[in-house]
Structures are given as C-alpha cells and as structure tokens.
mmCIF file of C-alpha atoms and ligand atoms in Angstrom:
data_model
loop_
_atom_site.group_PDB
_atom_site.id
_atom_site.type_symbol
_atom_site.label_atom_id
_atom_site.label_comp_id
_atom_site.label_asym_id
_atom_site.label_seq_id
_atom_site.Cartn_x
_atom_site.Cartn_y
_atom_site.Cartn_z
ATOM 1 C CA MET A 1 -24.204 11.337 -5.748
ATOM 2 C CA SER A 2 -22.794 10.565 -2.283
ATOM 3 C CA PRO A 3 -19.148 11.489 -1.675
ATOM 4 C CA VAL A 4 -16.429 8.929 -2.321
ATOM 5 C CA GLU A 5 -15.398 7.694 1.130
ATOM 6 C CA ILE A 6 -11.703 7.073 1.815
ATOM 7 C CA VAL A 7 -11.189 5.122 5.042
ATOM 8 C CA LEU A 8 -7.910 5.402 6.938
ATOM 9 C CA VAL A 9 -7.629 2.496 9.355
ATOM 10 C CA TYR A 10 -6.060 2.517 12.842
ATOM 11 C CA GLN A 11 -3.435 5.296 12.774
ATOM 12 C CA SER A 12 -2.633 4.663 16.445
ATOM 13 C CA LEU A 13 -1.427 1.177 15.438
ATOM 14 C CA LEU A 14 -0.470 1.510 11.780
ATOM 15 C CA GLY A 15 0.580 5.139 11.580
ATOM 16 C CA ILE A 16 4.260 5.357 12.429
ATOM 17 C CA TYR A 17 5.606 5.515 8.865
ATOM 18 C CA GLY A 18 3.556 8.455 7.647
ATOM 19 C CA ASP A 19 1.352 6.362 5.390
ATOM 20 C CA ARG A 20 -1.669 8.491 6.322
ATOM 21 C CA GLY A 21 -0.439 10.724 3.509
ATOM 22 C CA ASN A 22 -1.871 8.122 1.122
ATOM 23 C CA ALA A 23 -5.380 8.993 2.316
ATOM 24 C CA MET A 24 -4.777 12.706 1.835
ATOM 25 C CA VAL A 25 -3.432 12.171 -1.662
ATOM 26 C CA LEU A 26 -6.477 10.144 -2.708
ATOM 27 C CA ARG A 27 -8.903 12.707 -1.355
ATOM 28 C CA GLN A 28 -6.958 15.570 -2.900
ATOM 29 C CA ARG A 29 -6.726 13.973 -6.337
ATOM 30 C CA LEU A 30 -10.501 13.508 -6.306
ATOM 31 C CA ALA A 31 -11.097 17.075 -5.090
ATOM 32 C CA ARG A 32 -8.853 18.515 -7.821
ATOM 33 C CA ARG A 33 -11.125 16.809 -10.345
ATOM 34 C CA GLY A 34 -14.263 18.194 -8.700
ATOM 35 C CA ILE A 35 -15.263 14.827 -7.231
ATOM 36 C CA ASP A 36 -16.701 15.045 -3.730
ATOM 37 C CA ALA A 37 -14.722 12.890 -1.282
ATOM 38 C CA THR A 38 -14.655 12.334 2.479
ATOM 39 C CA LEU A 39 -11.906 10.978 4.670
ATOM 40 C CA THR A 40 -13.000 8.753 7.552
ATOM 41 C CA VAL A 41 -10.335 8.035 10.163
ATOM 42 C CA VAL A 42 -11.079 4.989 12.312
ATOM 43 C CA GLU A 43 -9.340 3.910 15.521
ATOM 44 C CA PRO A 44 -9.571 0.499 17.246
ATOM 45 C CA GLY A 45 -12.778 0.243 19.256
ATOM 46 C CA ASP A 46 -14.704 2.298 16.723
ATOM 47 C CA PRO A 47 -16.494 0.404 13.972
ATOM 48 C CA LEU A 48 -15.173 0.717 10.437
ATOM 49 C CA PRO A 49 -17.759 2.018 7.999
ATOM 50 C CA ALA A 50 -18.933 -0.624 5.524
ATOM 51 C CA THR A 51 -19.576 2.126 2.961
ATOM 52 C CA GLY A 52 -15.987 3.052 2.052
ATOM 53 C CA ALA A 53 -14.731 3.100 -1.524
ATOM 54 C CA VAL A 54 -11.034 2.724 -0.614
ATOM 55 C CA TYR A 55 -9.638 1.361 2.676
ATOM 56 C CA LEU A 56 -6.027 2.130 3.611
ATOM 57 C CA LEU A 57 -3.709 0.264 5.984
ATOM 58 C CA GLY A 58 -0.219 1.534 6.796
ATOM 59 C CA GLY A 59 3.013 0.373 8.360
ATOM 60 C CA GLY A 60 3.568 -0.395 12.028
ATOM 61 C CA GLU A 61 5.508 -2.402 14.542
ATOM 62 C CA ASP A 62 5.051 -6.119 15.148
ATOM 63 C CA ALA A 63 2.960 -5.851 18.340
ATOM 64 C CA ALA A 64 0.763 -3.183 16.795
ATOM 65 C CA GLN A 65 0.042 -5.274 13.752
ATOM 66 C CA VAL A 66 -1.118 -8.175 15.946
ATOM 67 C CA SER A 67 -3.545 -5.809 17.696
ATOM 68 C CA ALA A 68 -4.696 -4.442 14.338
ATOM 69 C CA VAL A 69 -5.437 -7.847 12.861
ATOM 70 C CA ARG A 70 -7.442 -8.845 15.952
ATOM 71 C CA ALA A 71 -9.444 -5.625 15.911
ATOM 72 C CA LEU A 72 -10.168 -5.878 12.179
ATOM 73 C CA LYS A 73 -11.401 -9.461 12.559
ATOM 74 C CA ALA A 74 -13.604 -8.558 15.512
ATOM 75 C CA ASP A 75 -14.994 -5.575 13.605
ATOM 76 C CA GLY A 76 -15.779 -7.490 10.417
ATOM 77 C CA HIS A 77 -16.815 -4.474 8.336
ATOM 78 C CA LEU A 78 -13.728 -4.552 6.125
ATOM 79 C CA PHE A 79 -14.706 -8.002 4.848
ATOM 80 C CA ARG A 80 -18.227 -6.781 4.143
ATOM 81 C CA ALA A 81 -17.004 -3.682 2.333
ATOM 82 C CA LEU A 82 -14.706 -5.764 0.112
ATOM 83 C CA ASP A 83 -17.595 -8.125 -0.698
ATOM 84 C CA ASP A 84 -19.488 -5.016 -1.790
ATOM 85 C CA GLY A 85 -16.678 -3.983 -4.156
ATOM 86 C CA ALA A 86 -14.439 -1.706 -2.087
ATOM 87 C CA VAL A 87 -10.709 -1.407 -2.826
ATOM 88 C CA LEU A 88 -8.109 -2.157 -0.140
ATOM 89 C CA PHE A 89 -4.591 -0.720 -0.358
ATOM 90 C CA ALA A 90 -2.178 -1.929 2.317
ATOM 91 C CA VAL A 91 1.413 -0.876 2.958
ATOM 92 C CA CYS A 92 4.138 -2.845 4.793
ATOM 93 C CA ALA A 93 2.688 -4.075 8.129
ATOM 94 C CA GLY A 94 -0.729 -3.536 6.550
ATOM 95 C CA TYR A 95 0.339 -5.671 3.576
ATOM 96 C CA GLN A 96 1.544 -8.410 5.924
ATOM 97 C CA ILE A 97 -1.670 -8.522 7.959
ATOM 98 C CA VAL A 98 -4.009 -8.801 4.977
ATOM 99 C CA GLY A 99 -2.143 -11.980 4.011
ATOM 100 C CA GLU A 100 -2.609 -15.540 5.275
ATOM 101 C CA THR A 101 0.001 -15.542 8.066
ATOM 102 C CA PHE A 102 2.946 -13.502 9.324
ATOM 103 C CA THR A 103 5.495 -13.954 12.116
ATOM 104 C CA VAL A 104 6.360 -11.643 15.009
ATOM 105 C CA GLY A 105 8.822 -11.479 17.897
ATOM 106 C CA ASP A 106 12.039 -13.264 18.769
ATOM 107 C CA ASN A 107 10.311 -16.648 18.662
ATOM 108 C CA ASP A 108 8.777 -15.995 15.258
ATOM 109 C CA ASP A 109 5.255 -16.642 16.505
ATOM 110 C CA VAL A 110 2.965 -17.319 13.568
ATOM 111 C CA ILE A 111 -0.106 -15.060 13.511
ATOM 112 C CA ASP A 112 -3.122 -15.566 11.259
ATOM 113 C CA GLY A 113 -3.753 -12.619 8.973
ATOM 114 C CA LEU A 114 -7.028 -11.512 7.420
ATOM 115 C CA GLY A 115 -6.697 -13.990 4.530
ATOM 116 C CA LEU A 116 -7.534 -11.365 1.898
ATOM 117 C CA LEU A 117 -4.322 -11.805 -0.089
ATOM 118 C CA ASP A 118 -2.679 -15.142 -0.854
ATOM 119 C CA VAL A 119 0.687 -14.217 0.688
ATOM 120 C CA THR A 120 2.625 -15.395 3.741
ATOM 121 C CA THR A 121 5.286 -13.427 5.600
ATOM 122 C CA ARG A 122 8.231 -14.814 7.581
ATOM 123 C CA ARG A 123 11.224 -13.111 9.165
ATOM 124 C CA GLY A 124 13.843 -12.609 6.439
ATOM 125 C CA PRO A 125 17.609 -13.154 6.616
ATOM 126 C CA GLU A 126 18.196 -9.375 6.839
ATOM 127 C CA ARG A 127 16.123 -6.261 7.426
ATOM 128 C CA ALA A 128 15.204 -4.524 4.188
ATOM 129 C CA VAL A 129 15.885 -0.822 4.639
ATOM 130 C CA GLY A 130 16.382 1.830 1.994
ATOM 131 C CA GLU A 131 15.134 3.603 -1.074
ATOM 132 C CA VAL A 132 13.496 1.363 -3.660
ATOM 133 C CA LEU A 133 12.678 1.580 -7.318
ATOM 134 C CA SER A 134 10.337 -0.767 -9.116
ATOM 135 C CA THR A 135 8.079 -0.915 -12.161
ATOM 136 C CA TRP A 136 4.398 -1.805 -12.366
ATOM 137 C CA THR A 137 2.252 -2.371 -15.409
ATOM 138 C CA LYS A 138 -0.819 -0.186 -15.679
ATOM 139 C CA PRO A 139 -4.129 -1.630 -16.903
ATOM 140 C CA ASP A 140 -3.468 -0.166 -20.376
ATOM 141 C CA GLY A 141 -0.261 -2.237 -20.585
ATOM 142 C CA THR A 142 2.175 0.674 -20.229
ATOM 143 C CA GLU A 143 4.745 0.740 -17.450
ATOM 144 C CA SER A 144 5.262 3.202 -14.615
ATOM 145 C CA LEU A 145 8.017 3.510 -12.022
ATOM 146 C CA ILE A 146 7.377 3.293 -8.280
ATOM 147 C CA THR A 147 9.685 5.142 -5.900
ATOM 148 C CA GLY A 148 9.543 4.888 -2.115
ATOM 149 C CA PHE A 149 11.464 3.544 0.840
ATOM 150 C CA GLU A 150 11.204 0.175 2.502
ATOM 151 C CA ASN A 151 11.803 -0.769 6.142
ATOM 152 C CA HIS A 152 10.723 -4.286 7.028
ATOM 153 C CA GLY A 153 12.051 -7.441 8.660
ATOM 154 C CA GLY A 154 9.396 -9.727 7.220
ATOM 155 C CA PHE A 155 9.849 -11.309 3.797
ATOM 156 C CA THR A 156 6.671 -12.040 1.874
ATOM 157 C CA TYR A 157 5.983 -14.998 -0.420
ATOM 158 C CA LEU A 158 3.116 -15.115 -2.898
ATOM 159 C CA GLY A 159 0.727 -18.045 -3.290
ATOM 160 C CA ILE A 160 -0.913 -18.986 -6.574
ATOM 161 C CA ASN A 161 -3.920 -16.671 -6.171
ATOM 162 C CA ALA A 162 -1.878 -13.478 -5.888
ATOM 163 C CA ARG A 163 0.291 -11.860 -8.546
ATOM 164 C CA PRO A 164 3.175 -9.461 -7.903
ATOM 165 C CA LEU A 165 2.322 -5.771 -8.114
ATOM 166 C CA ALA A 166 5.781 -4.567 -9.174
ATOM 167 C CA ARG A 167 9.146 -5.707 -10.527
ATOM 168 C CA MET A 168 12.101 -4.540 -8.438
ATOM 169 C CA GLU A 169 14.968 -2.574 -9.891
ATOM 170 C CA ILE A 170 16.529 -1.457 -6.582
ATOM 171 C CA GLY A 171 15.708 -2.835 -3.137
ATOM 172 C CA ILE A 172 14.507 -6.066 -1.528
ATOM 173 C CA GLY A 173 10.731 -5.835 -1.985
ATOM 174 C CA ASN A 174 8.819 -9.021 -1.186
ATOM 175 C CA ALA A 175 11.762 -11.297 -0.465
ATOM 176 C CA GLY A 176 14.704 -10.283 -2.633
ATOM 177 C CA ASP A 177 13.077 -12.271 -5.450
ATOM 178 C CA GLY A 178 12.747 -9.382 -7.878
ATOM 179 C CA THR A 179 9.147 -8.565 -7.005
ATOM 180 C CA ASP A 180 7.308 -6.219 -4.653
ATOM 181 C CA GLY A 181 3.722 -6.281 -3.480
ATOM 182 C CA ALA A 182 0.770 -8.402 -4.500
ATOM 183 C CA VAL A 183 -2.619 -8.002 -6.131
ATOM 184 C CA GLN A 184 -5.642 -10.213 -5.802
ATOM 185 C CA GLY A 185 -8.886 -8.796 -7.117
ATOM 186 C CA ARG A 186 -9.390 -5.403 -5.503
ATOM 187 C CA VAL A 187 -6.865 -5.988 -2.716
ATOM 188 C CA LEU A 188 -3.387 -4.529 -3.273
ATOM 189 C CA GLY A 189 -0.416 -4.633 -0.925
ATOM 190 C CA ILE A 190 3.136 -3.362 -1.263
ATOM 191 C CA TYR A 191 6.120 -2.511 0.962
ATOM 192 C CA PRO A 192 7.260 1.069 0.266
ATOM 193 C CA HIS A 193 6.419 4.129 2.339
ATOM 194 C CA GLY A 194 6.939 7.661 1.146
ATOM 195 C CA PRO A 195 3.956 8.018 1.309
ATOM 196 C CA ILE A 196 3.930 5.854 -1.795
ATOM 197 C CA LEU A 197 0.836 7.467 -3.319
ATOM 198 C CA ALA A 198 2.351 10.951 -2.945
ATOM 199 C CA ARG A 199 5.444 9.853 -4.811
ATOM 200 C CA ASN A 200 3.575 7.808 -7.411
ATOM 201 C CA PRO A 201 0.458 9.593 -8.632
ATOM 202 C CA GLU A 202 -0.332 7.023 -11.331
ATOM 203 C CA LEU A 203 -0.660 4.344 -8.662
ATOM 204 C CA ALA A 204 -2.960 6.654 -6.689
ATOM 205 C CA ASP A 205 -5.142 7.203 -9.747
ATOM 206 C CA HIS A 206 -5.207 3.471 -10.449
ATOM 207 C CA LEU A 207 -6.749 2.868 -7.001
ATOM 208 C CA LEU A 208 -9.310 5.619 -7.588
ATOM 209 C CA GLU A 209 -10.199 4.279 -11.029
ATOM 210 C CA LEU A 210 -10.655 0.796 -9.590
ATOM 211 C CA ALA A 211 -12.903 2.184 -6.857
ATOM 212 C CA LEU A 212 -14.969 4.391 -9.181
ATOM 213 C CA GLY A 213 -15.096 1.913 -12.054
ATOM 214 C CA ARG A 214 -14.165 4.547 -14.621
ATOM 215 C CA GLU A 215 -11.164 6.331 -16.042
ATOM 216 C CA LEU A 216 -10.154 9.697 -14.615
ATOM 217 C CA ASP A 217 -8.776 12.650 -16.513
ATOM 218 C CA PRO A 218 -5.019 13.075 -16.019
ATOM 219 C CA LEU A 219 -3.864 15.789 -13.611
ATOM 220 C CA PRO A 220 -0.801 17.386 -15.197
ATOM 221 C CA ASP A 221 1.688 18.436 -12.537
ATOM 222 C CA PRO A 222 5.117 19.462 -13.911
ATOM 223 C CA GLU A 223 6.527 20.151 -10.441
ATOM 224 C CA LEU A 224 5.679 16.631 -9.284
ATOM 225 C CA ASP A 225 7.097 15.186 -12.519
ATOM 226 C CA GLU A 226 10.354 17.033 -11.896
ATOM 227 C CA LEU A 227 10.549 15.862 -8.271
ATOM 228 C CA ARG A 228 9.986 12.299 -9.446
ATOM 229 C CA ARG A 229 12.660 12.644 -12.096
ATOM 230 C CA GLN A 230 15.179 13.900 -9.521
ATOM 231 C CA ARG A 231 14.233 11.186 -7.039
ATOM 232 C CA ILE A 232 14.529 8.398 -9.589
ATOM 233 C CA THR A 233 17.942 9.651 -10.742
ATOM 234 C CA ALA A 234 19.158 9.865 -7.121
ATOM 235 C CA VAL A 235 17.856 6.386 -6.244
ATOM 236 C CA ARG A 236 19.525 4.853 -9.295
ATOM 237 C CA LYS A 237 22.815 6.522 -8.378
ATOM 238 C CA ALA A 238 22.650 5.472 -4.716
ATOM 239 C CA GLY A 239 21.243 2.058 -5.576
ATOM 240 C CA LEU A 240 24.462 1.109 -7.292
ATOM 241 C CA ARG A 241 26.210 1.378 -3.897
ATOM 242 C CA ARG A 242 23.473 -0.292 -1.835
HETATM 243 N N1 LIG B 301 6.740 -5.051 11.543
HETATM 244 C C1 LIG B 301 6.850 -5.360 10.145
HETATM 245 C C2 LIG B 301 8.245 -5.803 9.719
HETATM 246 O O1 LIG B 301 9.232 -5.350 10.251
HETATM 247 C C3 LIG B 301 6.373 -4.204 9.296
HETATM 248 C C4 LIG B 301 7.237 -2.976 9.395
HETATM 249 C C5 LIG B 301 6.639 -1.794 8.711
HETATM 250 O O2 LIG B 301 5.427 -1.641 8.649
HETATM 251 N N2 LIG B 301 7.468 -0.904 8.230
HETATM 252 O O3 LIG B 301 8.373 -6.619 8.830
#
C-alpha cells in the first residue's frame, strides 16, 4: 500500500500562526498506529501533488492570502485531488480563501476564493482575538470539545450548502453567531490555531478517518488528556472575563 500523503500548502504565505503543526500531528498519529505516511510541503511556484489524502491550509495575513488563492487557482491540482476524494482542512486565512469571497485591506476589496466551501467572509465590527472553546459532534453522535485560539478580522457567514463545524462556548468564531467553522463534503474550515489538531486529537483522527475511509483505533494518551483538561478549565475561567 502506498503511504498516506499529507500535503502542507504554502508555508511561506500561510505559515505565520504555527498551523504547520497540524501536518505533523496527522503524520504522527498515523505513524503511531503503524500506518506509513509522508508529509509533502509545497511552496508557491511548485505544483501541488494531486495524490494527497489530506491537504492543509493555515493562517496568514491579508496580502498573503490573496497570493495563495491566486497560486492555488493557477495550480489547479487541489481541485483535482478533491474530485478524487481527498480531504481539505483549512484554518483561519485558509478557511477564508476556500470560501466564495473574502475582503482585504482598508477598502475592503472583495476577492474571489476557491469556491470549495459555501461561506463568505467580510471584515467584522471587531477583531476576534483570544482563547476559544467550542463543541463539535463526532460522526457517532457524541460531542467533543475544541480548544484553540482565534485571531482574525474577517467574519464568516455560511450559505445553505455548508453547515457549521462547531458550536461556540467562548469566543467569536465565525461571526459571533454561536458557531465556528464550516463543513461541506470533505472540505472543513475553522478559525482556531493552536495548532488545533495538536490540542484536539479527536478532530485530527476524524480527518484521518475521513481520508482513509475507515475507523482508527484510539490512541490513549493520559498526558494529553490532562493538558486538555487544564486548558479547558483555564479557558472557562478566563472566558468569563473576556
Ligand atoms: N487575514 C485574515 C483575517 O484577519 C486571517 C488571519 C489569520 O489567518 N489568522 O481575518
């Protein structure tokens, strides 16, 4: 069997919030289960592979996300990979650019996104900055908490073809409307950094299970559970003052 390919897209443009950790977490969680995985890091100018199982986009500044969306359109391989069943996980600026449109700059110029998620992003009334806590529902119907931190000026609104990924407990999320992120088929976007998949292993495994088309054995990790417990307690305490 060929290795599971994780593709980390454009770190020079979408790498300033440390979201590359998401790629490492995915590869590591596969390796710990004895599943062969490779990490392909692609920069603008180099073609994306069309063979990836999971593609990852991270956060970045406004100008960088305009460059990223142009380069991804010109490249075209991401669209082909998704047609072939790949999973796309996009964080913050990455989440905004996979949508229909987003705005940048003082004049709020409207930029066309990749059109992979039915969401639009506009500058919000305030910048959303801080620790967040939300809940998502796993495919088996049980709930799991998401911790992370958000830092975005854009507010994101979902169209009818996308559904929210998480329900906010603390933080702004999409647009202060009680939701964060969006899902449409095998494309998932959400705001928090952290990296989010390091802080939320069940979300990481969900992406891997989607990509592999099968359930994975759990990876018990008491130290991680304890760190999560402490983090969630601290966020709830601080969140009351936010
Ligand atoms: N530039 C975008 C915004 O401010 C995304 C920021 C980010 O990726 N953290 O809304």
